[in-house]
């Protein structure tokens, strides 16, 4: 059986060397190279066949999530496994959406990596144990449940979602822009989000809009 040609992409050369050492004894894997940037791996796969890429999220030039899409566009058959320290559920889900076949944290065991590689080769999506736990935990919005809104807050929320400014909303509701800004801040706080874009997204998810 031919060996799986494997590339490692990480911004830390020491991590690349460590993974090379770990994988050296695997009968079905041949590490063809280590790359420290997105540009380097994209340039390599344009002229060489690579079966599997072990990819970090944090790279100096291209975000690993975006790089997933670029690799898949350049070589649809290449399997991408994310190997990262990022534990945010949204990042994990986004990489899978962008074409990755699995996600492992860097503290995973060699057995977990081996298992994920074999699952990915069979066309399955695979996560390390720690990542499965992160995914199965409900997100903050789900935990909090639907925030209770006053009639006025619902009205203002709908207008914010329609892209109207505090000035315009104030004119339409005969309120000062300052009052609208206060409502806006209160809504952001009630939903536990950081900005208006997240506010609208959370309100849509919870079917308030």
PDB file of C-alpha atoms in Angstrom:
ATOM      1  CA  UNK A   1       0.000   0.000   0.000  1.00  0.00           C
ATOM      2  CA  UNK A   2       1.496   3.412  -0.952  1.00  0.00           C
ATOM      3  CA  UNK A   3       2.407   5.720   1.894  1.00  0.00           C
ATOM      4  CA  UNK A   4       0.310   8.808   2.637  1.00  0.00           C
ATOM      5  CA  UNK A   5       2.355  11.817   1.566  1.00  0.00           C
ATOM      6  CA  UNK A   6       2.031  14.174   4.521  1.00  0.00           C
ATOM      7  CA  UNK A   7       2.940  17.848   4.930  1.00  0.00           C
ATOM      8  CA  UNK A   8       3.093  19.749   8.236  1.00  0.00           C
ATOM      9  CA  UNK A   9       2.216  23.457   8.317  1.00  0.00           C
ATOM     10  CA  UNK A  10       3.022  25.329  11.528  1.00  0.00           C
ATOM     11  CA  UNK A  11       4.648  28.660  12.362  1.00  0.00           C
ATOM     12  CA  UNK A  12       6.938  26.988  14.930  1.00  0.00           C
ATOM     13  CA  UNK A  13       9.807  24.983  13.379  1.00  0.00           C
ATOM     14  CA  UNK A  14      10.186  23.076  16.667  1.00  0.00           C
ATOM     15  CA  UNK A  15       6.591  21.775  16.350  1.00  0.00           C
ATOM     16  CA  UNK A  16       7.288  20.667  12.779  1.00  0.00           C
ATOM     17  CA  UNK A  17      10.410  18.801  13.882  1.00  0.00           C
ATOM     18  CA  UNK A  18       8.536  17.183  16.780  1.00  0.00           C
ATOM     19  CA  UNK A  19       5.760  15.956  14.503  1.00  0.00           C
ATOM     20  CA  UNK A  20       8.256  14.661  11.960  1.00  0.00           C
ATOM     21  CA  UNK A  21       9.913  12.631  14.716  1.00  0.00           C
ATOM     22  CA  UNK A  22       6.559  11.310  15.947  1.00  0.00           C
ATOM     23  CA  UNK A  23       5.442  10.266  12.479  1.00  0.00           C
ATOM     24  CA  UNK A  24       8.763   8.814  11.356  1.00  0.00           C
ATOM     25  CA  UNK A  25       7.841   5.373  12.699  1.00  0.00           C
ATOM     26  CA  UNK A  26       4.377   5.256  11.143  1.00  0.00           C
ATOM     27  CA  UNK A  27       4.368   2.617   8.412  1.00  0.00           C
ATOM     28  CA  UNK A  28       1.694   4.296   6.283  1.00  0.00           C
ATOM     29  CA  UNK A  29       2.988   7.886   6.462  1.00  0.00           C
ATOM     30  CA  UNK A  30       5.787   9.682   4.680  1.00  0.00           C
ATOM     31  CA  UNK A  31       6.404  13.283   5.738  1.00  0.00           C
ATOM     32  CA  UNK A  32       7.301  15.184   2.564  1.00  0.00           C
ATOM     33  CA  UNK A  33       8.046  18.503   4.267  1.00  0.00           C
ATOM     34  CA  UNK A  34       7.395  21.102   6.924  1.00  0.00           C
ATOM     35  CA  UNK A  35       6.160  24.581   6.013  1.00  0.00           C
ATOM     36  CA  UNK A  36       5.997  27.719   8.166  1.00  0.00           C
ATOM     37  CA  UNK A  37       3.548  29.761   6.094  1.00  0.00           C
ATOM     38  CA  UNK A  38       0.426  29.435   3.985  1.00  0.00           C
ATOM     39  CA  UNK A  39       2.212  30.723   0.884  1.00  0.00           C
ATOM     40  CA  UNK A  40       4.847  27.972   1.179  1.00  0.00           C
ATOM     41  CA  UNK A  41       2.348  25.113   1.327  1.00  0.00           C
ATOM     42  CA  UNK A  42       0.204  26.560  -1.486  1.00  0.00           C
ATOM     43  CA  UNK A  43       3.306  26.898  -3.653  1.00  0.00           C
ATOM     44  CA  UNK A  44       4.335  23.293  -2.825  1.00  0.00           C
ATOM     45  CA  UNK A  45       0.940  21.689  -3.589  1.00  0.00           C
ATOM     46  CA  UNK A  46       0.784  23.476  -6.939  1.00  0.00           C
ATOM     47  CA  UNK A  47       3.593  21.192  -8.160  1.00  0.00           C
ATOM     48  CA  UNK A  48       3.569  18.203  -5.747  1.00  0.00           C
ATOM     49  CA  UNK A  49       0.988  15.651  -4.662  1.00  0.00           C
ATOM     50  CA  UNK A  50       0.112  15.778  -0.949  1.00  0.00           C
ATOM     51  CA  UNK A  51      -2.384  13.337   0.607  1.00  0.00           C
ATOM     52  CA  UNK A  52      -2.609  14.863   4.077  1.00  0.00           C
ATOM     53  CA  UNK A  53      -1.818  18.285   5.525  1.00  0.00           C
ATOM     54  CA  UNK A  54      -1.523  18.781   9.287  1.00  0.00           C
ATOM     55  CA  UNK A  55      -2.390  22.443   9.590  1.00  0.00           C
ATOM     56  CA  UNK A  56      -2.126  25.017  12.370  1.00  0.00           C
ATOM     57  CA  UNK A  57      -4.623  27.915  12.595  1.00  0.00           C
ATOM     58  CA  UNK A  58      -2.088  30.615  13.515  1.00  0.00           C
ATOM     59  CA  UNK A  59       0.253  31.332  10.621  1.00  0.00           C
ATOM     60  CA  UNK A  60       2.223  34.493   9.810  1.00  0.00           C
ATOM     61  CA  UNK A  61       0.532  35.233   6.488  1.00  0.00           C
ATOM     62  CA  UNK A  62      -2.814  33.445   6.046  1.00  0.00           C
ATOM     63  CA  UNK A  63      -5.318  32.430   8.694  1.00  0.00           C
ATOM     64  CA  UNK A  64      -5.568  28.611   8.827  1.00  0.00           C
ATOM     65  CA  UNK A  65      -9.359  28.722   8.399  1.00  0.00           C
ATOM     66  CA  UNK A  66      -9.030  30.629   5.112  1.00  0.00           C
ATOM     67  CA  UNK A  67      -6.114  28.454   4.082  1.00  0.00           C
ATOM     68  CA  UNK A  68      -8.406  25.388   4.307  1.00  0.00           C
ATOM     69  CA  UNK A  69     -10.570  26.836   1.542  1.00  0.00           C
ATOM     70  CA  UNK A  70      -7.543  27.742  -0.572  1.00  0.00           C
ATOM     71  CA  UNK A  71      -5.985  24.285  -0.245  1.00  0.00           C
ATOM     72  CA  UNK A  72      -9.278  22.586  -1.132  1.00  0.00           C
ATOM     73  CA  UNK A  73      -9.642  24.815  -4.170  1.00  0.00           C
ATOM     74  CA  UNK A  74      -6.113  23.959  -5.314  1.00  0.00           C
ATOM     75  CA  UNK A  75      -6.296  20.247  -4.491  1.00  0.00           C
ATOM     76  CA  UNK A  76      -9.729  18.879  -3.629  1.00  0.00           C
ATOM     77  CA  UNK A  77      -8.446  15.389  -2.747  1.00  0.00           C
ATOM     78  CA  UNK A  78      -5.949  16.620  -0.122  1.00  0.00           C
ATOM     79  CA  UNK A  79      -7.100  15.792   3.404  1.00  0.00           C
ATOM     80  CA  UNK A  80      -6.658  18.594   5.964  1.00  0.00           C
ATOM     81  CA  UNK A  81      -6.398  17.896   9.686  1.00  0.00           C
ATOM     82  CA  UNK A  82      -6.197  20.914  11.978  1.00  0.00           C
ATOM     83  CA  UNK A  83      -3.663  20.665  14.781  1.00  0.00           C
ATOM     84  CA  UNK A  84      -4.043  23.761  16.920  1.00  0.00           C
ATOM     85  CA  UNK A  85      -4.148  25.273  20.410  1.00  0.00           C
ATOM     86  CA  UNK A  86      -7.337  27.201  19.582  1.00  0.00           C
ATOM     87  CA  UNK A  87     -10.256  25.882  21.616  1.00  0.00           C
ATOM     88  CA  UNK A  88     -13.042  28.223  20.432  1.00  0.00           C
ATOM     89  CA  UNK A  89     -16.050  26.261  19.253  1.00  0.00           C
ATOM     90  CA  UNK A  90     -16.709  28.757  16.437  1.00  0.00           C
ATOM     91  CA  UNK A  91     -13.179  28.285  15.028  1.00  0.00           C
ATOM     92  CA  UNK A  92     -13.518  24.483  15.146  1.00  0.00           C
ATOM     93  CA  UNK A  93     -16.857  24.544  13.321  1.00  0.00           C
ATOM     94  CA  UNK A  94     -15.639  27.078  10.748  1.00  0.00           C
ATOM     95  CA  UNK A  95     -12.592  24.987   9.764  1.00  0.00           C
ATOM     96  CA  UNK A  96     -14.781  21.941   9.209  1.00  0.00           C
ATOM     97  CA  UNK A  97     -17.149  24.060   7.124  1.00  0.00           C
ATOM     98  CA  UNK A  98     -14.116  25.240   5.122  1.00  0.00           C
ATOM     99  CA  UNK A  99     -13.127  21.692   4.214  1.00  0.00           C
ATOM    100  CA  UNK A 100     -11.030  20.284   7.078  1.00  0.00           C
ATOM    101  CA  UNK A 101     -11.578  16.588   7.863  1.00  0.00           C
ATOM    102  CA  UNK A 102     -10.732  16.825  11.539  1.00  0.00           C
ATOM    103  CA  UNK A 103      -9.583  18.976  14.436  1.00  0.00           C
ATOM    104  CA  UNK A 104      -7.123  18.043  17.172  1.00  0.00           C
ATOM    105  CA  UNK A 105      -5.575  20.070  19.958  1.00  0.00           C
ATOM    106  CA  UNK A 106      -1.790  20.092  20.126  1.00  0.00           C
ATOM    107  CA  UNK A 107      -1.853  18.176  23.412  1.00  0.00           C
ATOM    108  CA  UNK A 108      -3.482  15.176  21.677  1.00  0.00           C
ATOM    109  CA  UNK A 109      -1.807  11.778  21.949  1.00  0.00           C
ATOM    110  CA  UNK A 110      -0.103  10.074  19.009  1.00  0.00           C
ATOM    111  CA  UNK A 111      -2.875   7.458  19.152  1.00  0.00           C
ATOM    112  CA  UNK A 112      -5.493  10.157  18.667  1.00  0.00           C
ATOM    113  CA  UNK A 113      -3.587  11.591  15.712  1.00  0.00           C
ATOM    114  CA  UNK A 114      -3.194   8.105  14.219  1.00  0.00           C
ATOM    115  CA  UNK A 115      -6.914   7.421  14.705  1.00  0.00           C
ATOM    116  CA  UNK A 116      -7.913  10.747  13.111  1.00  0.00           C
ATOM    117  CA  UNK A 117      -5.669  10.159  10.103  1.00  0.00           C
ATOM    118  CA  UNK A 118      -7.171   6.706   9.527  1.00  0.00           C
ATOM    119  CA  UNK A 119     -10.751   8.066   9.912  1.00  0.00           C
ATOM    120  CA  UNK A 120     -10.063  10.980   7.551  1.00  0.00           C
ATOM    121  CA  UNK A 121      -8.607   8.660   4.896  1.00  0.00           C
ATOM    122  CA  UNK A 122     -11.904   6.723   5.019  1.00  0.00           C
ATOM    123  CA  UNK A 123     -13.779   9.950   4.349  1.00  0.00           C
ATOM    124  CA  UNK A 124     -14.937  10.596   7.920  1.00  0.00           C
ATOM    125  CA  UNK A 125     -14.629  13.716  10.055  1.00  0.00           C
ATOM    126  CA  UNK A 126     -12.749  13.129  13.270  1.00  0.00           C
ATOM    127  CA  UNK A 127     -11.979  15.096  16.449  1.00  0.00           C
ATOM    128  CA  UNK A 128      -9.695  14.507  19.384  1.00  0.00           C
ATOM    129  CA  UNK A 129     -11.440  13.757  22.727  1.00  0.00           C
ATOM    130  CA  UNK A 130     -10.896  17.292  24.035  1.00  0.00           C
ATOM    131  CA  UNK A 131     -12.423  18.780  20.877  1.00  0.00           C
ATOM    132  CA  UNK A 132     -15.492  16.506  21.106  1.00  0.00           C
ATOM    133  CA  UNK A 133     -16.055  17.883  24.619  1.00  0.00           C
ATOM    134  CA  UNK A 134     -15.800  21.487  23.379  1.00  0.00           C
ATOM    135  CA  UNK A 135     -18.278  20.855  20.548  1.00  0.00           C
ATOM    136  CA  UNK A 136     -20.796  19.100  22.783  1.00  0.00           C
ATOM    137  CA  UNK A 137     -20.836  21.967  25.299  1.00  0.00           C
ATOM    138  CA  UNK A 138     -23.631  24.402  24.505  1.00  0.00           C
ATOM    139  CA  UNK A 139     -22.483  27.851  23.464  1.00  0.00           C
ATOM    140  CA  UNK A 140     -22.928  30.836  25.796  1.00  0.00           C
ATOM    141  CA  UNK A 141     -25.999  32.030  23.898  1.00  0.00           C
ATOM    142  CA  UNK A 142     -27.660  28.624  24.178  1.00  0.00           C
ATOM    143  CA  UNK A 143     -26.938  28.471  27.921  1.00  0.00           C
ATOM    144  CA  UNK A 144     -28.356  31.868  28.614  1.00  0.00           C
ATOM    145  CA  UNK A 145     -31.616  31.121  26.852  1.00  0.00           C
ATOM    146  CA  UNK A 146     -33.603  33.841  25.121  1.00  0.00           C
ATOM    147  CA  UNK A 147     -33.208  37.254  26.770  1.00  0.00           C
ATOM    148  CA  UNK A 148     -36.430  38.984  27.869  1.00  0.00           C
ATOM    149  CA  UNK A 149     -36.974  42.133  25.838  1.00  0.00           C
ATOM    150  CA  UNK A 150     -39.394  45.000  26.324  1.00  0.00           C
ATOM    151  CA  UNK A 151     -41.690  45.980  23.445  1.00  0.00           C
ATOM    152  CA  UNK A 152     -39.516  49.065  22.832  1.00  0.00           C
ATOM    153  CA  UNK A 153     -36.314  46.954  22.775  1.00  0.00           C
ATOM    154  CA  UNK A 154     -37.846  44.579  20.207  1.00  0.00           C
ATOM    155  CA  UNK A 155     -38.830  47.557  18.095  1.00  0.00           C
ATOM    156  CA  UNK A 156     -35.322  49.071  18.247  1.00  0.00           C
ATOM    157  CA  UNK A 157     -33.672  45.683  17.649  1.00  0.00           C
ATOM    158  CA  UNK A 158     -35.669  45.242  14.420  1.00  0.00           C
ATOM    159  CA  UNK A 159     -34.614  48.707  13.261  1.00  0.00           C
ATOM    160  CA  UNK A 160     -30.937  48.017  14.102  1.00  0.00           C
ATOM    161  CA  UNK A 161     -31.191  44.771  12.110  1.00  0.00           C
ATOM    162  CA  UNK A 162     -32.565  46.798   9.190  1.00  0.00           C
ATOM    163  CA  UNK A 163     -29.298  48.771   9.280  1.00  0.00           C
ATOM    164  CA  UNK A 164     -30.744  52.030  10.605  1.00  0.00           C
ATOM    165  CA  UNK A 165     -28.519  54.418  12.570  1.00  0.00           C
ATOM    166  CA  UNK A 166     -29.310  55.725  16.069  1.00  0.00           C
ATOM    167  CA  UNK A 167     -30.058  59.097  14.453  1.00  0.00           C
ATOM    168  CA  UNK A 168     -32.660  57.640  12.070  1.00  0.00           C
ATOM    169  CA  UNK A 169     -34.218  55.349  14.713  1.00  0.00           C
ATOM    170  CA  UNK A 170     -34.450  58.332  17.091  1.00  0.00           C
ATOM    171  CA  UNK A 171     -36.246  60.432  14.468  1.00  0.00           C
ATOM    172  CA  UNK A 172     -38.728  57.658  13.675  1.00  0.00           C
ATOM    173  CA  UNK A 173     -39.507  56.936  17.348  1.00  0.00           C
ATOM    174  CA  UNK A 174     -39.319  60.568  18.514  1.00  0.00           C
ATOM    175  CA  UNK A 175     -36.465  59.727  20.901  1.00  0.00           C
ATOM    176  CA  UNK A 176     -33.003  61.229  21.215  1.00  0.00           C
ATOM    177  CA  UNK A 177     -30.094  59.369  19.510  1.00  0.00           C
ATOM    178  CA  UNK A 178     -28.545  59.126  22.997  1.00  0.00           C
ATOM    179  CA  UNK A 179     -31.560  57.149  24.258  1.00  0.00           C
ATOM    180  CA  UNK A 180     -31.284  54.827  21.245  1.00  0.00           C
ATOM    181  CA  UNK A 181     -27.554  54.315  21.973  1.00  0.00           C
ATOM    182  CA  UNK A 182     -28.424  53.351  25.560  1.00  0.00           C
ATOM    183  CA  UNK A 183     -30.967  50.796  24.272  1.00  0.00           C
ATOM    184  CA  UNK A 184     -28.346  49.501  21.834  1.00  0.00           C
ATOM    185  CA  UNK A 185     -25.815  49.005  24.666  1.00  0.00           C
ATOM    186  CA  UNK A 186     -28.459  47.302  26.822  1.00  0.00           C
ATOM    187  CA  UNK A 187     -29.357  44.919  23.996  1.00  0.00           C
ATOM    188  CA  UNK A 188     -25.692  44.021  23.422  1.00  0.00           C
ATOM    189  CA  UNK A 189     -25.362  43.328  27.164  1.00  0.00           C
ATOM    190  CA  UNK A 190     -28.587  41.266  27.360  1.00  0.00           C
ATOM    191  CA  UNK A 191     -27.477  39.028  24.508  1.00  0.00           C
ATOM    192  CA  UNK A 192     -23.929  38.742  25.876  1.00  0.00           C
ATOM    193  CA  UNK A 193     -22.384  39.750  22.542  1.00  0.00           C
ATOM    194  CA  UNK A 194     -19.584  42.155  21.576  1.00  0.00           C
ATOM    195  CA  UNK A 195     -21.059  44.251  18.793  1.00  0.00           C
ATOM    196  CA  UNK A 196     -24.098  44.975  16.608  1.00  0.00           C
ATOM    197  CA  UNK A 197     -23.193  42.328  14.002  1.00  0.00           C
ATOM    198  CA  UNK A 198     -23.143  39.637  16.719  1.00  0.00           C
ATOM    199  CA  UNK A 199     -26.328  41.067  18.218  1.00  0.00           C
ATOM    200  CA  UNK A 200     -28.243  40.687  14.952  1.00  0.00           C
ATOM    201  CA  UNK A 201     -26.820  37.201  14.423  1.00  0.00           C
ATOM    202  CA  UNK A 202     -27.797  36.079  17.954  1.00  0.00           C
ATOM    203  CA  UNK A 203     -31.299  37.562  17.592  1.00  0.00           C
ATOM    204  CA  UNK A 204     -31.734  35.707  14.294  1.00  0.00           C
ATOM    205  CA  UNK A 205     -30.468  32.420  15.797  1.00  0.00           C
ATOM    206  CA  UNK A 206     -32.959  32.759  18.647  1.00  0.00           C
ATOM    207  CA  UNK A 207     -35.711  33.659  16.177  1.00  0.00           C
ATOM    208  CA  UNK A 208     -36.427  36.992  17.853  1.00  0.00           C
ATOM    209  CA  UNK A 209     -36.196  38.884  14.556  1.00  0.00           C
TER     210      UNK A 209
END
